[in-house]
Tab-separated table of C-alpha atoms in Angstrom:
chain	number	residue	atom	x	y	z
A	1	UNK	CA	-34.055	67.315	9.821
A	2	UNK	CA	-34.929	63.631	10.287
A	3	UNK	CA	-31.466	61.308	9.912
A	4	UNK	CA	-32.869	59.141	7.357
A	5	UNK	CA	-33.408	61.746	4.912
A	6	UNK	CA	-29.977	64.104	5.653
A	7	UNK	CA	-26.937	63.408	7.152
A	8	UNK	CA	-23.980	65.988	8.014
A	9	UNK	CA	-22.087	63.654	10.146
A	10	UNK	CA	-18.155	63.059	8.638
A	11	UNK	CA	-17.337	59.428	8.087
A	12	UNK	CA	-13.704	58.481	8.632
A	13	UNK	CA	-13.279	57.850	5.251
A	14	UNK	CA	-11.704	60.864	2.939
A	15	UNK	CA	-12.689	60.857	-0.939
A	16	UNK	CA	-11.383	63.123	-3.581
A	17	UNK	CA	-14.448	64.690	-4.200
A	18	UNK	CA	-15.998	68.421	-3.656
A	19	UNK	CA	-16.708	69.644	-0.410
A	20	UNK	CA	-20.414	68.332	0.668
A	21	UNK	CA	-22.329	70.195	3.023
A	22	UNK	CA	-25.587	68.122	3.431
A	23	UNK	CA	-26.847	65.079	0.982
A	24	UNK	CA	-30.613	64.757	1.850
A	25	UNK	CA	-34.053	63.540	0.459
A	26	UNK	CA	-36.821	61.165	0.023
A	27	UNK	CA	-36.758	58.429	-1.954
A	28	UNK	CA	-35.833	58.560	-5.394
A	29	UNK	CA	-34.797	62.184	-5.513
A	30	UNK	CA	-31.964	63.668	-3.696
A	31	UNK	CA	-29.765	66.702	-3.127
A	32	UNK	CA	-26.295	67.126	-2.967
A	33	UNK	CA	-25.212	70.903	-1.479
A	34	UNK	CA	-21.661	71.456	-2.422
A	35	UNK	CA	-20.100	73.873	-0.392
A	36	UNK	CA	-16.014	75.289	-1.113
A	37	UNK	CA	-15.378	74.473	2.197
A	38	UNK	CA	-16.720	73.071	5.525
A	39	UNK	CA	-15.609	76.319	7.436
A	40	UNK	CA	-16.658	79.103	5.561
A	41	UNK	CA	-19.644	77.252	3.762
A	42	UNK	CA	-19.040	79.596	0.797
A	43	UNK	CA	-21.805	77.888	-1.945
A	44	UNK	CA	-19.599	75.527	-4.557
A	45	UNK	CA	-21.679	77.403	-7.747
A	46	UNK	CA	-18.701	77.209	-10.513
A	47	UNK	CA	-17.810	73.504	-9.450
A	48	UNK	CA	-21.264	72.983	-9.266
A	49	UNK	CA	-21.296	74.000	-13.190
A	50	UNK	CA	-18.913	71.829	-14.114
A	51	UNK	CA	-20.418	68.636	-11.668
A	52	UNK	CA	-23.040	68.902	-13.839
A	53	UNK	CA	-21.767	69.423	-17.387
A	54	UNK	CA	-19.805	66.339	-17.179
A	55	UNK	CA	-22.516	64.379	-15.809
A	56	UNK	CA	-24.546	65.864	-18.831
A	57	UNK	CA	-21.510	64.995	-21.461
A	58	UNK	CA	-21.446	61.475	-19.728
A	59	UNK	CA	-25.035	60.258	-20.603
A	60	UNK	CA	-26.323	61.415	-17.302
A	61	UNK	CA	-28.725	64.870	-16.757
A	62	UNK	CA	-28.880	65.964	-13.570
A	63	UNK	CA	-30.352	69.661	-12.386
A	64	UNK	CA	-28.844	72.532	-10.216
A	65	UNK	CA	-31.064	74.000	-7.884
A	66	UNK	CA	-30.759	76.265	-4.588
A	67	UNK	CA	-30.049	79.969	-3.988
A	68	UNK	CA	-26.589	79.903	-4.958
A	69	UNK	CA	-27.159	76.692	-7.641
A	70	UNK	CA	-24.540	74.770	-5.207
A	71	UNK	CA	-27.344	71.853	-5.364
A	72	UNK	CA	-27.162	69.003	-7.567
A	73	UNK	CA	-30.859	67.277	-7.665
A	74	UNK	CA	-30.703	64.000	-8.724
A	75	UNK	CA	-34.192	62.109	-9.301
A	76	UNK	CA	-33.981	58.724	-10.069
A	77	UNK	CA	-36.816	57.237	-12.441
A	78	UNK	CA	-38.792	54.834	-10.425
A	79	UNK	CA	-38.287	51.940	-13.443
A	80	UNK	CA	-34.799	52.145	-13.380
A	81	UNK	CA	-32.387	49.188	-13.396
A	82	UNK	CA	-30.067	48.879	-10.249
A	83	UNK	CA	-27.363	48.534	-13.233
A	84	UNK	CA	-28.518	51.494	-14.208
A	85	UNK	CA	-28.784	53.500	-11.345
A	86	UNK	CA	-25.264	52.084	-10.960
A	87	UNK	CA	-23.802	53.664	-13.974
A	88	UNK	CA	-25.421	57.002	-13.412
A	89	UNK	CA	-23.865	56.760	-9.753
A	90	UNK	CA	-20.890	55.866	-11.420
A	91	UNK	CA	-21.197	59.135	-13.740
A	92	UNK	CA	-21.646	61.407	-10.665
A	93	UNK	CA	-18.373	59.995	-8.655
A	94	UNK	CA	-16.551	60.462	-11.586
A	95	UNK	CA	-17.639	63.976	-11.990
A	96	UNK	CA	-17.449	65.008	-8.405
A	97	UNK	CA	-13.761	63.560	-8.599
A	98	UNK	CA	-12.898	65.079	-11.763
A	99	UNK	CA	-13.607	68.423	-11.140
A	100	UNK	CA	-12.208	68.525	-7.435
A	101	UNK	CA	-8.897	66.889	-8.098
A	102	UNK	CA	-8.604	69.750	-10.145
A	103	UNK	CA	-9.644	72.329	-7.357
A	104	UNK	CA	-7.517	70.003	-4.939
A	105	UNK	CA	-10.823	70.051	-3.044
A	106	UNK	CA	-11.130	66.868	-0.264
A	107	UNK	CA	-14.904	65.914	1.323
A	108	UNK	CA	-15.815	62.783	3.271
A	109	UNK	CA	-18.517	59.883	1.514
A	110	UNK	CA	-21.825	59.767	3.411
């Protein structure tokens, strides 16, 4: 994997949000895996589900991919504001914190 399109390294600083295996891609489109824990790597499918229903309920439609549908695929329309691409960033924090402060689920930012 080249380090400008994936990273798996843990920063130092811990977010309330949903265990994250691997964040990569190219450009405008990315991946998020979600995984239900960094030791077992057991595929995050149900909060997954619910990442992406209240990104959906939010204004903002994002698409599960991947074996297990532990992937959130995010692809950014190439005439899209930075104001925009800030709220819909804004939508996806929100979701990933939602739903894992409910789980009681702890991952690091990349």
């Amino acid at each position: 994997m080249n380090s400008a399109t994936s990273s798996s390294a843990e920063p130092a600083n811990a977010t309330p949000l949903a265990h994250r295996r691997d964040v990569r891609g190219l450009g405008g489109m990315q991946a998020i895996e979600l995984v239900q824990s960094q030791e077992t790597k057991a595929p995050a499918t149900e909060e997954t589900k619910q990442i992406t229903h209240h990104c959906y309920e939010h204004g903002l439609i994002t698409i599960t991919a991947g074996t297990y549908s532990n992937v959130i695929r995010v692809l950014v329309p190439l005439v899209a504001t930075k104001e925009q691409i800030d709220e819909g960033l804004d939508v996806l924090e929100s979701a990933l914190a939602n739903v894992c402060d409910k789980k009681g689920a702890v991952a690091q930012l990349v």
